[in-house]
C-alpha atoms as an extended CHARMM CRD file, in Angstrom:
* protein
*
       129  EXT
         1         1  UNK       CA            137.5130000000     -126.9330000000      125.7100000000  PROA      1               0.0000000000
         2         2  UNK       CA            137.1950000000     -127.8370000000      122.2010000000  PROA      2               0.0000000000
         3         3  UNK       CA            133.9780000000     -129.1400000000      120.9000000000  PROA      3               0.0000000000
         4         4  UNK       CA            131.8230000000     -127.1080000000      123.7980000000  PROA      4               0.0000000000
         5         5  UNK       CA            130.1950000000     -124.0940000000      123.1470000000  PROA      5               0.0000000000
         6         6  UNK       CA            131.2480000000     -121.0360000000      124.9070000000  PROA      6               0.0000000000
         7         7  UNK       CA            129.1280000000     -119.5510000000      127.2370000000  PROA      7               0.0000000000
         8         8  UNK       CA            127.0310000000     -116.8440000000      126.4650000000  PROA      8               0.0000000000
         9         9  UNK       CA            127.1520000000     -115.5650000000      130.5050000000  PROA      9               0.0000000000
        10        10  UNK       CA            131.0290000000     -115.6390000000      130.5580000000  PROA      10              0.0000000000
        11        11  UNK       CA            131.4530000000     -111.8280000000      131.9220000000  PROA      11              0.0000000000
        12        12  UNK       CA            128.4020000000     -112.2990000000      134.3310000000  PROA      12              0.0000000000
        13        13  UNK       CA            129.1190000000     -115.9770000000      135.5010000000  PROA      13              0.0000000000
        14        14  UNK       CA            133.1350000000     -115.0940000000      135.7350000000  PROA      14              0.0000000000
        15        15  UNK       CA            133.0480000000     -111.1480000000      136.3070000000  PROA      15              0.0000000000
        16        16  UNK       CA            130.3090000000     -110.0550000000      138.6720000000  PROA      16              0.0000000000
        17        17  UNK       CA            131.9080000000     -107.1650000000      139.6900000000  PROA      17              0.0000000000
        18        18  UNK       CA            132.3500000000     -105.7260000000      136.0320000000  PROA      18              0.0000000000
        19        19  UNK       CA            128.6730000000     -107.2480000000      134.8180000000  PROA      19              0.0000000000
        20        20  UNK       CA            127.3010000000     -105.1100000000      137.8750000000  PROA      20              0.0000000000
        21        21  UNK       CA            129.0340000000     -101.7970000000      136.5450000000  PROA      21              0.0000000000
        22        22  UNK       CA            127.8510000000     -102.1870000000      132.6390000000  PROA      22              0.0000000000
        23        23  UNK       CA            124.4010000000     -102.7350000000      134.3150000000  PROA      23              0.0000000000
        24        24  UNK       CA            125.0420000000      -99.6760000000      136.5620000000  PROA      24              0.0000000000
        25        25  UNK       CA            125.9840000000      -97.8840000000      133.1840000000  PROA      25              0.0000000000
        26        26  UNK       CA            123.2760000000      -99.1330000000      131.0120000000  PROA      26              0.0000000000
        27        27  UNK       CA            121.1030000000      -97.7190000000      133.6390000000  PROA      27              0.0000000000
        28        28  UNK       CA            122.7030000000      -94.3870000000      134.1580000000  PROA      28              0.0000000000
        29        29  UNK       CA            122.7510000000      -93.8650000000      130.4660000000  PROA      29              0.0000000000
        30        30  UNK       CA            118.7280000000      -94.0590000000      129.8610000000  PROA      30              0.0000000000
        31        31  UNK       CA            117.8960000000      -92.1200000000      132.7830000000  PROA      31              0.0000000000
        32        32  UNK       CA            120.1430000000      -89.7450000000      131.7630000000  PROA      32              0.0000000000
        33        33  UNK       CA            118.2530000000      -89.9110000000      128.2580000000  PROA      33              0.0000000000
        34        34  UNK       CA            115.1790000000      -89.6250000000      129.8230000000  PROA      34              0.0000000000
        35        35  UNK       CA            116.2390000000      -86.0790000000      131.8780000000  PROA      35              0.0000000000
        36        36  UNK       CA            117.2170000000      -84.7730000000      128.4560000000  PROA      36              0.0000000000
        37        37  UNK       CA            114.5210000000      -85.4780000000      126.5510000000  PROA      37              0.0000000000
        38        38  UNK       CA            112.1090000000      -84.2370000000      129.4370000000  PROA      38              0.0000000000
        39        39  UNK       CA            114.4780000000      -81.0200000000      129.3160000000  PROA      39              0.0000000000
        40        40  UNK       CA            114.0810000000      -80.7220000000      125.6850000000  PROA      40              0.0000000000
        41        41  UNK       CA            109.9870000000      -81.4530000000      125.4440000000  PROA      41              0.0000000000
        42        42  UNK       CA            110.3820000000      -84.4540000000      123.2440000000  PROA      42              0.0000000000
        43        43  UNK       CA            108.0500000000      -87.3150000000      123.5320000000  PROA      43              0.0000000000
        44        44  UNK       CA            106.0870000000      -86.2950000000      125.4610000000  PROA      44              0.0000000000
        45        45  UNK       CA            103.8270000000      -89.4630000000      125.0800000000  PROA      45              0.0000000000
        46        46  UNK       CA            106.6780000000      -91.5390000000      126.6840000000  PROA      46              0.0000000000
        47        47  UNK       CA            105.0380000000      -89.8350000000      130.0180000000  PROA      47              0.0000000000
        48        48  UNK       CA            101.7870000000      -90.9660000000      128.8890000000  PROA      48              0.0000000000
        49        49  UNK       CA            103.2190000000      -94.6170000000      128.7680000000  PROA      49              0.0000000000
        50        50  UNK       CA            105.4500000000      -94.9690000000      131.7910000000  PROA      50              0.0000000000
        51        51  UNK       CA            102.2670000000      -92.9350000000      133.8210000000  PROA      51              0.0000000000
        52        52  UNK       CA            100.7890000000      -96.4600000000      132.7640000000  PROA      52              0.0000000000
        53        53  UNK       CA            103.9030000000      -98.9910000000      132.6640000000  PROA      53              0.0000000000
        54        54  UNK       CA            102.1880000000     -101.0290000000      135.9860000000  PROA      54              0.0000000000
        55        55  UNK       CA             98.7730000000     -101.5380000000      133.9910000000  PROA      55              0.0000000000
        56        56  UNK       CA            101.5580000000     -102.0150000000      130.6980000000  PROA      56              0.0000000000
        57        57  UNK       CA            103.0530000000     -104.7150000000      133.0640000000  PROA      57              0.0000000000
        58        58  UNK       CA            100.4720000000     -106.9480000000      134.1110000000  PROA      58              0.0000000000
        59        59  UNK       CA             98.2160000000     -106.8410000000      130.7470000000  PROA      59              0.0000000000
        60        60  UNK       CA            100.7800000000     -106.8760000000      127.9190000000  PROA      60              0.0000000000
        61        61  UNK       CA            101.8040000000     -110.8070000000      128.3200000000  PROA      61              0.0000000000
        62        62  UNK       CA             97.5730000000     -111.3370000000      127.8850000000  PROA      62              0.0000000000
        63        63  UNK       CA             97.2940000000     -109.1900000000      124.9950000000  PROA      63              0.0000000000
        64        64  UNK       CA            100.8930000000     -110.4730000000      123.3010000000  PROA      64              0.0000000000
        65        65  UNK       CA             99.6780000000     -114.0480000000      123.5130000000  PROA      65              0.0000000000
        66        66  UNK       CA             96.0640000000     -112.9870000000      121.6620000000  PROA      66              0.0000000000
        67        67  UNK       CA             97.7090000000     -111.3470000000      119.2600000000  PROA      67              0.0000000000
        68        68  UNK       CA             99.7640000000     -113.6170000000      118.4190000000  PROA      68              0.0000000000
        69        69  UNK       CA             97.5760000000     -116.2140000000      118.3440000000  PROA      69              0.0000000000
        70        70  UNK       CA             95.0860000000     -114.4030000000      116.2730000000  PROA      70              0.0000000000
        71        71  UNK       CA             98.1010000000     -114.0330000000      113.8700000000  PROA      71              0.0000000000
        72        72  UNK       CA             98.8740000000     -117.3770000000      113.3450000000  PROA      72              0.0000000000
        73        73  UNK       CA             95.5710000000     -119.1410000000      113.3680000000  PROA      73              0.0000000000
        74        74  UNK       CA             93.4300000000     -116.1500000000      111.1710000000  PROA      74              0.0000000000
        75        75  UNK       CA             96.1000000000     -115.0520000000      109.6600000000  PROA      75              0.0000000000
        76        76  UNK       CA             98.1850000000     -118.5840000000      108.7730000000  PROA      76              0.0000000000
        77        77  UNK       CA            101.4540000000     -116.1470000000      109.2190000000  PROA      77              0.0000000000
        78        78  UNK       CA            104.6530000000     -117.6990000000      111.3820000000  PROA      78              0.0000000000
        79        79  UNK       CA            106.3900000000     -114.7590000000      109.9790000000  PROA      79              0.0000000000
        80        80  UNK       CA            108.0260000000     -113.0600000000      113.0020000000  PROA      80              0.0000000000
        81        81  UNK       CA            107.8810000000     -109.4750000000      112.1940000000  PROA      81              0.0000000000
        82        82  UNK       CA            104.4130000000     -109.6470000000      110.9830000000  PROA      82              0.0000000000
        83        83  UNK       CA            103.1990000000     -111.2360000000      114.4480000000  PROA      83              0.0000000000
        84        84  UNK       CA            105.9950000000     -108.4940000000      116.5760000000  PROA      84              0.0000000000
        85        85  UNK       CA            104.9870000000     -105.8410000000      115.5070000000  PROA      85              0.0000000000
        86        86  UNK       CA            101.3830000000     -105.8070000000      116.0880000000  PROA      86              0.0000000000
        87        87  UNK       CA            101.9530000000     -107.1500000000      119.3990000000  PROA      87              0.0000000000
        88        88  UNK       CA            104.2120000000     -104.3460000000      121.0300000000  PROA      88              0.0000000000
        89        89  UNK       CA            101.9820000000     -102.1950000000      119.6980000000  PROA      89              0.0000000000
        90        90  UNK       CA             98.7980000000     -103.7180000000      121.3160000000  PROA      90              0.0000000000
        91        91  UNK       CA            100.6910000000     -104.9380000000      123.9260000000  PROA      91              0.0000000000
        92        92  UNK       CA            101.3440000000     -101.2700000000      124.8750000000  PROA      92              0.0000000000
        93        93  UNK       CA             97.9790000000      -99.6180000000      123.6110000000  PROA      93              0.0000000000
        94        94  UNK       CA             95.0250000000     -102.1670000000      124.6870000000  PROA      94              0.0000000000
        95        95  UNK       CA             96.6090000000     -102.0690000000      128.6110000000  PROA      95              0.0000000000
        96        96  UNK       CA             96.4880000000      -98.4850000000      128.5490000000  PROA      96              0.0000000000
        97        97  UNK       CA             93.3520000000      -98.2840000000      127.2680000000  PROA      97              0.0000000000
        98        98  UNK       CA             91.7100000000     -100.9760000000      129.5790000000  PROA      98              0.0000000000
        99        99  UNK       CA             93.4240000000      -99.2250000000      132.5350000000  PROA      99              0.0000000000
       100       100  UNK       CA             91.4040000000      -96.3960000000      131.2210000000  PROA      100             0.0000000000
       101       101  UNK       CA             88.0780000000      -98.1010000000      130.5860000000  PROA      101             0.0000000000
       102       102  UNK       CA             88.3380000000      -99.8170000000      134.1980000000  PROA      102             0.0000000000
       103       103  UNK       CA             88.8260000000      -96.9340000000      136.3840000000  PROA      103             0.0000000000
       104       104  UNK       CA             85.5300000000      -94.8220000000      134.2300000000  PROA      104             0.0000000000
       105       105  UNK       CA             83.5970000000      -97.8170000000      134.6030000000  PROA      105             0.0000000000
       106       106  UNK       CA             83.9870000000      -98.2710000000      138.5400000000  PROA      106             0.0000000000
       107       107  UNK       CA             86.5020000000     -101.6610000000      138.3330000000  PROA      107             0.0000000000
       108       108  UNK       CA             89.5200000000      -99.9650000000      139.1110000000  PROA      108             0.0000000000
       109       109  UNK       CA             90.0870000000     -102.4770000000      141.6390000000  PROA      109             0.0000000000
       110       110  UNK       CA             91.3460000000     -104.5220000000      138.6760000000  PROA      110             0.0000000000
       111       111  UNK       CA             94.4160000000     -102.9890000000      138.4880000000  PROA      111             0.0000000000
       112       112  UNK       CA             94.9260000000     -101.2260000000      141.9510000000  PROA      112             0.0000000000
       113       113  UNK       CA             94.2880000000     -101.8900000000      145.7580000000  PROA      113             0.0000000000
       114       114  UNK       CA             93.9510000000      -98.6300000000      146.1670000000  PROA      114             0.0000000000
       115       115  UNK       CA             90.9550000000      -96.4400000000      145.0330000000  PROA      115             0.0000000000
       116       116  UNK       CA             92.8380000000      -94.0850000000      142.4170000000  PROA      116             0.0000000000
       117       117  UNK       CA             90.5010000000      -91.0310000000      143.6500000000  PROA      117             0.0000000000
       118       118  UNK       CA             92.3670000000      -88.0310000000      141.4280000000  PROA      118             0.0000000000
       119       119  UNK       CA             91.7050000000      -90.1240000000      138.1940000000  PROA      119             0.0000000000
       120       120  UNK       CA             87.9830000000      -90.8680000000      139.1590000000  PROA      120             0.0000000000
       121       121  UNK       CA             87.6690000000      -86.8220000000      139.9180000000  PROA      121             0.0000000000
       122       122  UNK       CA             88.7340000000      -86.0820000000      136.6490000000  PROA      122             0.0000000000
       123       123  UNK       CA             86.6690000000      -88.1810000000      134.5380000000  PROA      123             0.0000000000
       124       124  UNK       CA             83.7220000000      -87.6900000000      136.3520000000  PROA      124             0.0000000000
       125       125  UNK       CA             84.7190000000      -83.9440000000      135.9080000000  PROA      125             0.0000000000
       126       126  UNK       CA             85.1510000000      -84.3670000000      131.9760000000  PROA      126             0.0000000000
       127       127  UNK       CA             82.0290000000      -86.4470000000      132.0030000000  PROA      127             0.0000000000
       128       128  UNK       CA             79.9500000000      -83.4480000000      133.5480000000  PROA      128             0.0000000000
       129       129  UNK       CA             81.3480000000      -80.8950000000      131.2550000000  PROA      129             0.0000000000
């Protein structure tokens, strides 16, 4: 119709059938990315961060919001990149690292209902040595 916008959904609202296959594609493709660059050794520290993408998950929107916050009010900056960037990167690191500080400190129950006993072995095994 002229005058209306056109839909921004059109292949998923109209095609389900062929949005379902890109998906199933899009898919396919990165975890076929992911076998290769395990294969190859590269990255390594992705490991590191999808070990933690659960603690990633329910942290990041916390640490995003500070950050971003801190941005604009200390920092008097609206400036998109300058407030992005910082706040993947925290968003990403301070999770991880509280996961981390939680289950040394005994209040791994902040993250898990169950007791993550391997991780608490190992820290209190790096903590005797």
């Amino acid at each position: 119709q002229h005058g209306q916008p056109a839909s921004d959904f059109y292949v998923g609202d109209k095609m389900p059938v062929l949005s379902f296959f890109i998906s199933l594609c899009g898919c396919i493709f990165i975890i076929q990315i992911a076998f290769l660059l395990q294969r190859a050794g590269i990255m390594k520290w992705l490991r590191v961060v999808g070990y933690h993408s659960l603690y990633i998950y329910l942290a990041h929107v916390m640490v995003v919001a500070a950050v971003r916050i801190i941005v604009t009010n200390l920092f008097h900056s609206t400036n998109v990149p300058v407030i992005l960037i910082p706040a993947m990167i925290l968003g990403i690191l301070v999770p991880m690292i509280l996961y981390n500080l939680s289950v040394r400190m005994g209040a791994w129950w902040l993250f898990s209902l169950k007791k993550p006993v391997e991780e608490i072995n190992h820290y209190s095994q790096v903590a005797i040595a």
